[in-house]
Coordinates of C-alpha atoms and ligand atoms in Angstrom, one line a residue:
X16 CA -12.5 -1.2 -32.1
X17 CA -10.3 -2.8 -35.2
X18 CA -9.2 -0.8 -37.7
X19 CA -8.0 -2.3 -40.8
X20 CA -4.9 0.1 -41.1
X21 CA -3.8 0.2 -37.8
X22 CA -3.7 -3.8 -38.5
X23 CA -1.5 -3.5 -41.4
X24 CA 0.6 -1.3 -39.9
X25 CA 1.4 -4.0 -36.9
X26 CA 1.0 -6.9 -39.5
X27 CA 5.1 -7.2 -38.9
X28 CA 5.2 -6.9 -35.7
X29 CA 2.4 -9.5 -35.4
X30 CA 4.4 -12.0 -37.2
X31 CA 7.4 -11.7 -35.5
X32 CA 5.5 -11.9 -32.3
X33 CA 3.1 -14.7 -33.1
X34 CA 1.7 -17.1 -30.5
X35 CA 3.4 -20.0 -29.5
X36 CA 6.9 -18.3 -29.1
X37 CA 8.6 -17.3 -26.1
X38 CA 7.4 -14.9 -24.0
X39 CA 7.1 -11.3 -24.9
X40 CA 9.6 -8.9 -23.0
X41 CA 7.1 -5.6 -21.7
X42 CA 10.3 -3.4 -20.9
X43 CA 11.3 -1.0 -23.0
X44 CA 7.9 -1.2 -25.1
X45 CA 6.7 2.0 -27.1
X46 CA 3.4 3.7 -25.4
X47 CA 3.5 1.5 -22.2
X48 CA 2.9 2.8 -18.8
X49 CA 3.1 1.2 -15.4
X50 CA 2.7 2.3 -11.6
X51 CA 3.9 0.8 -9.0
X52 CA 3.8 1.6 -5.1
X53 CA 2.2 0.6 -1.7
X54 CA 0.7 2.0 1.3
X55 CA 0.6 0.4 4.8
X56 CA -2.3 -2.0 3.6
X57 CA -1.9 -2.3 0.3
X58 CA 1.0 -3.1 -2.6
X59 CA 0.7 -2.6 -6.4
X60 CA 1.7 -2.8 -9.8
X61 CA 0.2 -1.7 -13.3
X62 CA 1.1 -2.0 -16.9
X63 CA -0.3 -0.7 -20.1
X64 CA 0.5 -1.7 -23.4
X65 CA -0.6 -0.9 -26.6
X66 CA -0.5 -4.4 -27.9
X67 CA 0.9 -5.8 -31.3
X68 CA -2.0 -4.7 -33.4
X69 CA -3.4 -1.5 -32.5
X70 CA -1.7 2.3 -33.1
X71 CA -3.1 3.6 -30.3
X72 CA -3.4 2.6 -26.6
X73 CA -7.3 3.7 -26.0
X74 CA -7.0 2.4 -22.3
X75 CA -6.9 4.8 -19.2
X76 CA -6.0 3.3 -16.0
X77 CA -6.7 5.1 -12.1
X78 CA -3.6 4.6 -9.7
X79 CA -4.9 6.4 -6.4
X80 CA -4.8 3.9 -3.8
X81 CA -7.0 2.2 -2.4
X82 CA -9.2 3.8 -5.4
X83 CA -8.1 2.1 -9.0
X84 CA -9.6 2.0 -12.0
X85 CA -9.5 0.6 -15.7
X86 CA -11.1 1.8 -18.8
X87 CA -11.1 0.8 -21.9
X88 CA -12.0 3.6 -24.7
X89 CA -13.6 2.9 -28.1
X90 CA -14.1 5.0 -30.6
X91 CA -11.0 5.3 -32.9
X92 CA -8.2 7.5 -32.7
X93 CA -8.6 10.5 -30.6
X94 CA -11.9 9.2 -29.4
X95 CA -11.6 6.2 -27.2
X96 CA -8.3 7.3 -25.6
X97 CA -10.5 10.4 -24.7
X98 CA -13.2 8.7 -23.1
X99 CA -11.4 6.7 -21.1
X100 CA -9.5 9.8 -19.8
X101 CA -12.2 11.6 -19.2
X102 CA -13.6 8.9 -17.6
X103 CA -10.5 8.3 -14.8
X104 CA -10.4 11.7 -14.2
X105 CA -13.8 12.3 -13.5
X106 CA -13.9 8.8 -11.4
X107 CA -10.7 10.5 -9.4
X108 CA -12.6 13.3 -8.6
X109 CA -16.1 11.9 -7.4
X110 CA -14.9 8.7 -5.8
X111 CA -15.8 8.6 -2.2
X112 CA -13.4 8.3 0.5
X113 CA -14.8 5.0 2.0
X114 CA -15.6 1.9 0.5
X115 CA -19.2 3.0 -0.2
X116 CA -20.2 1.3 -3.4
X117 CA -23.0 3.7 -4.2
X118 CA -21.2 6.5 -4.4
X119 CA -18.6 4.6 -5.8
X120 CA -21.3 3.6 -8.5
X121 CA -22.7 7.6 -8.6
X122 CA -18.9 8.3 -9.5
X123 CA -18.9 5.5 -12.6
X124 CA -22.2 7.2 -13.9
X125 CA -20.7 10.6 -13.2
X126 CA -18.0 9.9 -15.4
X127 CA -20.6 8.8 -18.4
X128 CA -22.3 12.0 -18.0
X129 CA -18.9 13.7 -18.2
X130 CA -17.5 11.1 -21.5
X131 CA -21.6 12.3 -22.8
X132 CA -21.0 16.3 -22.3
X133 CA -17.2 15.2 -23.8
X134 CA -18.9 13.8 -27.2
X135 CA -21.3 17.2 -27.6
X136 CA -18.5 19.7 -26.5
X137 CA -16.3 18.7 -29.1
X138 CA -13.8 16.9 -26.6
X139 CA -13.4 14.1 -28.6
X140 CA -15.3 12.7 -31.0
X141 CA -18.9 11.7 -31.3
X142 CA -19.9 8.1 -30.4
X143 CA -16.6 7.8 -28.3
X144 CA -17.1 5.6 -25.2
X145 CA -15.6 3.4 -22.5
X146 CA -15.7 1.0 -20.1
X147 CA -15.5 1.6 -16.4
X148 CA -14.2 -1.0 -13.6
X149 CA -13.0 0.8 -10.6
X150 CA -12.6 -0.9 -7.0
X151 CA -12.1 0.7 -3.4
X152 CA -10.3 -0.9 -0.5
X153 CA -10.5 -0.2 2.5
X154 CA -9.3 -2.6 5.4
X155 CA -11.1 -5.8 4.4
X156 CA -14.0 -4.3 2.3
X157 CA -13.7 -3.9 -1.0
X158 CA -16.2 -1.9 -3.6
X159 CA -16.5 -2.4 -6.7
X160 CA -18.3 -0.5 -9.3
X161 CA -18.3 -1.7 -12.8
X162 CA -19.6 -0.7 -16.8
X163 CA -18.4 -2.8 -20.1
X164 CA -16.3 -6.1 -20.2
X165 CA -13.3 -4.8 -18.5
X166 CA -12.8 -7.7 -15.1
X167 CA -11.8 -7.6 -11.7
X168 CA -10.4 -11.0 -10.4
X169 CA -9.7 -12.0 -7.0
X170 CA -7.0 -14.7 -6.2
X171 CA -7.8 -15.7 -2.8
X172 CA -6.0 -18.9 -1.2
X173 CA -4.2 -19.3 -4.8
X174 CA -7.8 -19.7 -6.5
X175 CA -9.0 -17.2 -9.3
X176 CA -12.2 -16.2 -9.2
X177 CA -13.9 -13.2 -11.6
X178 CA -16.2 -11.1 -9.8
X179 CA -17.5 -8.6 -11.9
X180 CA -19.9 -9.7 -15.3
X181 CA -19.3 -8.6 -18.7
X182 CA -21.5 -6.3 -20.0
X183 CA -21.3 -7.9 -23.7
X184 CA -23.3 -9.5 -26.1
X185 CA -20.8 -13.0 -25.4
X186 CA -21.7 -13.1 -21.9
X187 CA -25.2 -12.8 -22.7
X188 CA -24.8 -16.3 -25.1
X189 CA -22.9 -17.7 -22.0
X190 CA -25.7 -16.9 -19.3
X191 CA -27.9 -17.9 -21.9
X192 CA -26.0 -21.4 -21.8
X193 CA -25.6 -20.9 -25.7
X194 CA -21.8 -20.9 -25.6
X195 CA -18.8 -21.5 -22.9
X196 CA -16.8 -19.2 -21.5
X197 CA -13.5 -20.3 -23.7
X198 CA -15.7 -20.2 -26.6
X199 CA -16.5 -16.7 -25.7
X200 CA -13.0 -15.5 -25.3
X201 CA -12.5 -16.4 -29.0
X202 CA -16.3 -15.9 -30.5
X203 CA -16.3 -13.3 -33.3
X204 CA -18.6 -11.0 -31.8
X205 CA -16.7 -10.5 -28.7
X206 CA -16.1 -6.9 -28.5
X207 CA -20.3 -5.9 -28.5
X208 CA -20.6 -4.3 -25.7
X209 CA -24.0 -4.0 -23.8
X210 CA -23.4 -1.1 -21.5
X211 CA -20.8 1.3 -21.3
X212 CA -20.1 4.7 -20.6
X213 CA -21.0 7.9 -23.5
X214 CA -23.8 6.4 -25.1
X215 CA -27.2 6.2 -22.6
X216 CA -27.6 9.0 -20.0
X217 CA -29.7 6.5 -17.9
X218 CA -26.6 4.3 -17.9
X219 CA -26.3 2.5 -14.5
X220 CA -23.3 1.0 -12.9
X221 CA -23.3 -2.7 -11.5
X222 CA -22.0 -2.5 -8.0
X223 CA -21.0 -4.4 -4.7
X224 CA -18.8 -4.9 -1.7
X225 CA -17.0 -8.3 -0.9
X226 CA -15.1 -9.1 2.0
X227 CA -11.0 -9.0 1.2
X228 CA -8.1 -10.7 3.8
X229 CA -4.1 -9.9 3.9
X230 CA -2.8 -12.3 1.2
X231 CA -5.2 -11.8 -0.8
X232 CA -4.4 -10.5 -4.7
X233 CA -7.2 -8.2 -6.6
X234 CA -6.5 -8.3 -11.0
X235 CA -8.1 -4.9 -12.5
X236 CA -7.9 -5.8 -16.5
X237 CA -9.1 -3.9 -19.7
X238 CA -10.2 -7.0 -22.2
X239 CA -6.7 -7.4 -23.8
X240 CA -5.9 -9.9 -21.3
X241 CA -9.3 -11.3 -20.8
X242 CA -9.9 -12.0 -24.4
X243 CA -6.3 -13.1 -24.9
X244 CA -5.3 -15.5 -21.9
X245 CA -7.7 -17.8 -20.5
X246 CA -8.8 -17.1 -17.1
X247 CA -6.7 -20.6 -16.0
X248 CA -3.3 -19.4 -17.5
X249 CA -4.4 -16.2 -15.4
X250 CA -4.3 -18.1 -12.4
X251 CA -1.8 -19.5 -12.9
X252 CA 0.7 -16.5 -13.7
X253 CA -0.6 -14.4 -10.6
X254 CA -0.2 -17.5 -8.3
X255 CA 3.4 -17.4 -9.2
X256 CA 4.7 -13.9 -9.5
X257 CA 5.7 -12.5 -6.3
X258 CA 5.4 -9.0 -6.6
X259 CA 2.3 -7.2 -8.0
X260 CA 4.4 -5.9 -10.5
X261 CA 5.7 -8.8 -11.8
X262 CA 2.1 -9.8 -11.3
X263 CA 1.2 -7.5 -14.1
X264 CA 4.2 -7.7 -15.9
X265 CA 4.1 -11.1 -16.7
X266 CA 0.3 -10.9 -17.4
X267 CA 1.0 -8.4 -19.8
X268 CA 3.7 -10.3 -21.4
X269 CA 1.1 -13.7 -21.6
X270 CA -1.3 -11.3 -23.5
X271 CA 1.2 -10.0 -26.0
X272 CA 2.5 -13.7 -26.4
X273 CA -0.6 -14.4 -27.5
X274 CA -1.0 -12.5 -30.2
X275 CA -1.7 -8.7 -28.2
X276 CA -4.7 -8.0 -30.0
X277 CA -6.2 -5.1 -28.8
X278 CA -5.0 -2.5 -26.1
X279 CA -3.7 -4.9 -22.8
X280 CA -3.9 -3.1 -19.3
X281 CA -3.2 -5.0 -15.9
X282 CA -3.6 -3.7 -12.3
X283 CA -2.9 -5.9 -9.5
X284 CA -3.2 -5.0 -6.4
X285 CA -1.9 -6.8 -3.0
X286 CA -4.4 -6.9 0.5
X287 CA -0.5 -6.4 2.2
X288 CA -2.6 -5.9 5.5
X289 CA -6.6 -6.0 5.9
X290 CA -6.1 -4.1 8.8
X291 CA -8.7 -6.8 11.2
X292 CA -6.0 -7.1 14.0
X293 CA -6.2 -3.5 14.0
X294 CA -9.5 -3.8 14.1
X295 CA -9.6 -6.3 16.8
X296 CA -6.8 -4.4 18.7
X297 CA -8.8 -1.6 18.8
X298 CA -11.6 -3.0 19.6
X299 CA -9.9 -5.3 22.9
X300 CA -8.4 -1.4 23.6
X301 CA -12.1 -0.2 23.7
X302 CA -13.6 -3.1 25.3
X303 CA -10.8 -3.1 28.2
X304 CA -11.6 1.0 28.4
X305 CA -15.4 -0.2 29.0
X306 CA -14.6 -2.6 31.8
X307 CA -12.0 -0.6 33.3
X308 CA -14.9 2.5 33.8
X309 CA -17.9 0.2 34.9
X310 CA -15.4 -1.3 37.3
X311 CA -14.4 2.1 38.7
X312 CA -18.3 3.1 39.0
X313 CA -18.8 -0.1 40.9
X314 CA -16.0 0.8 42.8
X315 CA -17.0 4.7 43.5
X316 CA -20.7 3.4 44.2
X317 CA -19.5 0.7 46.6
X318 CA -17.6 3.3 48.3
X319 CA -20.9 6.1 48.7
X320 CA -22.7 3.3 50.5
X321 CA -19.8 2.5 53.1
X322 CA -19.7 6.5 53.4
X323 CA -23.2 6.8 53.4
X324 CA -23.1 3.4 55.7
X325 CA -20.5 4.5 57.6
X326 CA -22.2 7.7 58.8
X327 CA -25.5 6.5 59.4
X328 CA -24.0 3.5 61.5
X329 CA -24.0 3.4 65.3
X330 CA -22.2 0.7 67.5
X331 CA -20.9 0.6 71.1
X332 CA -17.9 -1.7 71.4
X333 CA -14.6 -2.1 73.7
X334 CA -12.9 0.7 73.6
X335 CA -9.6 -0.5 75.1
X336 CA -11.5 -1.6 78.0
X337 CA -14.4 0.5 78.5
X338 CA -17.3 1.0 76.7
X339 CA -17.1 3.2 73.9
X340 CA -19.7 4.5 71.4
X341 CA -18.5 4.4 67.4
X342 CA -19.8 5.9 64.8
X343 CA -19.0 4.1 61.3
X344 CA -18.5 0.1 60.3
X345 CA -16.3 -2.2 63.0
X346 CA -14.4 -2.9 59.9
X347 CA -11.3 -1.9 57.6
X348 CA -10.7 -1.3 54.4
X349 CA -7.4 -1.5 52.1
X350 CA -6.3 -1.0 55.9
X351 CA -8.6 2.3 56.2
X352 CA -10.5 2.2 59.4
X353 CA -14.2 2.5 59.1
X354 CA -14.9 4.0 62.1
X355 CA -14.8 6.9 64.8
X356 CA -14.3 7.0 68.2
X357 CA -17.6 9.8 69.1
X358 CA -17.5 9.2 73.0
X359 CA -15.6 7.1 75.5
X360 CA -17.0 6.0 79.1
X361 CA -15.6 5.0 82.2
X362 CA -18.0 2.3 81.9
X363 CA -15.3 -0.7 82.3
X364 CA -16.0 -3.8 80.0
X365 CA -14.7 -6.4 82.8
X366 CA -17.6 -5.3 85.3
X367 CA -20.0 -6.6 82.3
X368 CA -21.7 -10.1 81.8
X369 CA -18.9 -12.2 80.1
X370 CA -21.9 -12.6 76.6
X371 CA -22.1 -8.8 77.2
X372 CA -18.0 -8.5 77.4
X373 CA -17.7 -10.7 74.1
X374 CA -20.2 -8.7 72.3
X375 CA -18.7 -5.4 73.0
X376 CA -15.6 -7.1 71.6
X377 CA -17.0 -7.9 68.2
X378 CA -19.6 -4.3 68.6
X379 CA -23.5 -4.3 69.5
X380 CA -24.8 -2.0 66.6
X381 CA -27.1 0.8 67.8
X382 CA -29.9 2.8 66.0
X383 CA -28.1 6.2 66.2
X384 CA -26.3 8.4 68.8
X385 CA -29.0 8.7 71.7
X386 CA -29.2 5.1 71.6
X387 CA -26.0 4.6 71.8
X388 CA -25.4 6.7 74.9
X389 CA -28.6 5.1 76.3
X390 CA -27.0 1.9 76.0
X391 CA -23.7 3.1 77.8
X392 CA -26.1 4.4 80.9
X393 CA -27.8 1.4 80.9
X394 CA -24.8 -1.1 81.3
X395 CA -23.5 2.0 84.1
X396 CA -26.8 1.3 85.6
X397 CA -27.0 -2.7 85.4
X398 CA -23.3 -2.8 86.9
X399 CA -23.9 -0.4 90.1
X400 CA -27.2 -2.3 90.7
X401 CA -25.3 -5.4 90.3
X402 CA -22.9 -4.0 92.6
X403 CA -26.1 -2.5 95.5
X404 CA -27.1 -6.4 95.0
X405 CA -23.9 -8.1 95.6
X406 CA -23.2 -6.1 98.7
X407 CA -26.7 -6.5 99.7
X408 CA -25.9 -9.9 99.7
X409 CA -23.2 -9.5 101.6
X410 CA -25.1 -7.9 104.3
X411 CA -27.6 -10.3 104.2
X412 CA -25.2 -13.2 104.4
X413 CA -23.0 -11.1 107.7
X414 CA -26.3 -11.0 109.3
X415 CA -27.5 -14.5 109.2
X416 CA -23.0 -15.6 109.8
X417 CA -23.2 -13.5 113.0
X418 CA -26.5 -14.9 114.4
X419 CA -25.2 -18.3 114.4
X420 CA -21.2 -17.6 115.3
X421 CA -19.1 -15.9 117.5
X422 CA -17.5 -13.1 116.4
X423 CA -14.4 -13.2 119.1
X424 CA -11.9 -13.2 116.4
X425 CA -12.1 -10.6 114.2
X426 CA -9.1 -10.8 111.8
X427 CA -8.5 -7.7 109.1
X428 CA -6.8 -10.0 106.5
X429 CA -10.1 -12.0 106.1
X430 CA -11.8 -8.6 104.9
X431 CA -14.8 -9.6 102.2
X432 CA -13.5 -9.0 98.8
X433 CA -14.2 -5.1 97.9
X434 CA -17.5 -6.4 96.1
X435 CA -19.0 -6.8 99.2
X436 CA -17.0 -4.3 101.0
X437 CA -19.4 -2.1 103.2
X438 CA -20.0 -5.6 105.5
X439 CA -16.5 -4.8 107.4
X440 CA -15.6 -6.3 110.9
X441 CA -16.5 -9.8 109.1
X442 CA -15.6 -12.7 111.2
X443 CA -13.3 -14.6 108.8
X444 CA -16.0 -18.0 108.2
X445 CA -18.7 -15.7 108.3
X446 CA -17.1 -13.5 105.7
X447 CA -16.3 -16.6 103.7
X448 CA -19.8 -17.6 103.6
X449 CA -21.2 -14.2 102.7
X450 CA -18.8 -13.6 99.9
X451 CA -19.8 -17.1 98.4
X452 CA -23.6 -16.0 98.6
X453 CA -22.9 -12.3 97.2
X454 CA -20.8 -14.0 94.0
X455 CA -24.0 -16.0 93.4
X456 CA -26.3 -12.8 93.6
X457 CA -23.7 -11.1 91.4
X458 CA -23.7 -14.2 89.0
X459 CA -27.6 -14.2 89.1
X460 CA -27.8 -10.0 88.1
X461 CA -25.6 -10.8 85.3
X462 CA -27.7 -14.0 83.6
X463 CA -30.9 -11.4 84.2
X464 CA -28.4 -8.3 82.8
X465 CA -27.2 -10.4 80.1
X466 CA -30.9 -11.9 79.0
X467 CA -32.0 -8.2 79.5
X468 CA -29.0 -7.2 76.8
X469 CA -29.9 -9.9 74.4
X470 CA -33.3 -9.3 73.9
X471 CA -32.6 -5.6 73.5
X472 CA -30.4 -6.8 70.7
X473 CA -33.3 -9.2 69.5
X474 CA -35.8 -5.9 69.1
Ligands
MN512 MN1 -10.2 -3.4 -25.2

């Protein structure tokens, strides 16, 4: 990737630029391209530069939110600035629309295929290539697919972290424990790259998903920052720029400051929203939608039985003082009665046992109509013999009055009460003592009545 000419031709430049002055102004710089914009969940900036050394800027960069991408071409002069835009271009086309990093990873080796078929058709030159880093957000998932020694950085909670591995023969010495990162940044055989993109049609791309959160800030670079600012003065510079812009700006300007080396592009892009209350929201939404529907099933099934309940269900009760039979549930609901008035008597409720008379108020549940009606006959029945007993009584009590009295006084206004009402022309003692034994009778019939009505209920 050097090129002795294109050197001498920045030497100049170089010198006026060397490291250790102030900071390098990137507006207004010859062959420099930026992008900047945002979406609902996402903000971001990009700037490429040429650098102070090179003639040419051989890096491509992919602005199509959330899909971005850097590559970095090799190859000399109408070569690696080929590669790498054939490589973007085909990575635009073939990316997925999710944050799937297979096909994410299918599109990177898409686009060697296409930087291969690029070198044979003439499209550039022979032995041109690229790298390849490219990352898809999407809420709080991010994909990455990666080829070469271009990064992806994460500042998360104001700590910088790299999350992609160079595919290089430094990186190799530093997993090897041979040399240190910093030494690597400056060894001489940093630009020998491993892997990248135009040279092995079995090339495979590294790639992975990692969890992303509003706040957080991703840094896309080609190696002209890497290789020029260490990863600390990295940190540093994206802690403190607000905007992703500025982010890359100033990133930009750090690598020409240093001595801009080789081709410098920065993308940084902001997580302005992960889009998990969304998530949440949607899910609560849902959720409440779940509950709502299982409560109105309870609810509908609830109300089948008390239908079904309420027309198998059977119950003589008071019916504003006489028996009545009901069909349905002695019961309301939401102020609904749950009943239905089939058939009223003249059965009255006060000629009744007083149990019987408090039952009816509260309902004696039947087994169905015929029952129901049964039970209405029988307390018709129970009250008329009640009624044949008490005057019986009556008679019975008259008979035994008169054998032992006189009956010289007959008074009409000491007439037996109606209960006993056939036994007239009562003598008014005698009458007092027969009434007194035909309320007992009557009380008796009712205890048997009453016992008779309970264990009915009992069966
Ligand atoms: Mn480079």
């Amino acid at each position: 990737m050097s090129d002795v000419n294109e050197v001498m031709e920045q030497q100049i430049t170089e010198v006026v630029n060397a490291p250790g002055r102030d900071e390098m102004p990137v507006e207004n710089r010859p062959d420099a391209d930026t992008n900047t914009g945002k979406t609902e969940h996402l903000s971001w900036g990009a700037r490429s530069d040429v650098g102070l050394v090179r003639g040419h800027n051989e890096d491509s960069f992919l602005v199509r939110a959330p899909l971005f991408a850097v590559c970095d071409g090799m190859g000399g002069h109408a070569a690696g600035e080929v590669a790498s835009r054939i490589a973007v271009e085909t990575i635009a086309e073939r990316a997925p629309e999710h944050a799937d990093e297979i096909l994410l990873g299918a599109a990177v080796e898409a686009a060697n295929e296409a930087v291969l078929e690029g070198s044979l058709s003439g499209k550039g030159k022979p032995g041109m290539g690229c790298t390849a880093t490219c990352v898809y957000v999407e809420n709080n998932l991010m994909s990455v697919a990666h080829v070469g020694d271009s990064r992806v950085y994460l500042l998360h909670g104001g700590i910088l972290v790299r999350i992609t591995h160079d595919h290089s023969y430094v990186e190799e010495l530093v997993d090897a424990g041979e040399i240190t990162a910093d030494e690597a940044r400056v060894h001489p055989s940093r630009s020998i790259i491993t892997r990248a993109l135009g040279s092995d049609p079995d090339m495979y791309a590294d790639h992975f998903t990692l969890d992303v959160s509003t706040g957080d800030r991703i840094i896309i670079c080609s190696d002209g920052l890497s290789s020029m600012v260490p990863d600390k003065q990295i940190e540093e510079l994206a802690v403190s720029s607000v905007t992703p812009q500025a982010a890359a700006d100033t990133l930009v300007s750090a690598a020409l400051t240093a001595g801009g080396h080789d081709n410098v592009t920065v993308l940084v892009v902001d997580v302005v929203e992960d889009g998990l209350g969304e998530i949440h929201r949607a899910e609560r939404r849902k959720s409440i939608i779940a509950w709502a529907g299982i409560l109105l099933l309870a609810l509908v099934i609830a109300g089948s039985v008390v239908a079904i309940l309420a027309k198998n269900s059977w119950y003589v009760a008071n019916n504003n003082g006489t028996v009545g039979v009901f069909r349905g549930i002695n019961d309301e609901l939401f102020g609904m009665p749950l009943y239905d008035l089939v058939e009223s008597s003249s059965v009255k409720v006060s000629d009744l046992p007083v149990a019987v008379q408090q039952q009816l108020d509260s309902g004696i549940g039947v087994a169905n109509h015929d029952e129901a009606v049964q039970t209405v006959e029988r307390y018709r029945d129970q009250i008329d013999t009640d009624k044949t007993r008490a005057a019986q009584a009556a008679e019975a009590a008259k008979g035994s009055a008169g054998a032992n009295q006189r009956t010289d006084n007959p008074d009409p206004a000491n007439k037996p009460t109606p209960s006993a009402e056939s036994a007239d022309s009562t003598p008014s003692e005698a009458a007092a003592t027969g009434q007194q034994a035909a309320e007992r009778a009557t009380e008796s019939a009712r205890a048997e009545a009453n016992a008779g009505t309970v264990g009915k209920e009992g069966e």
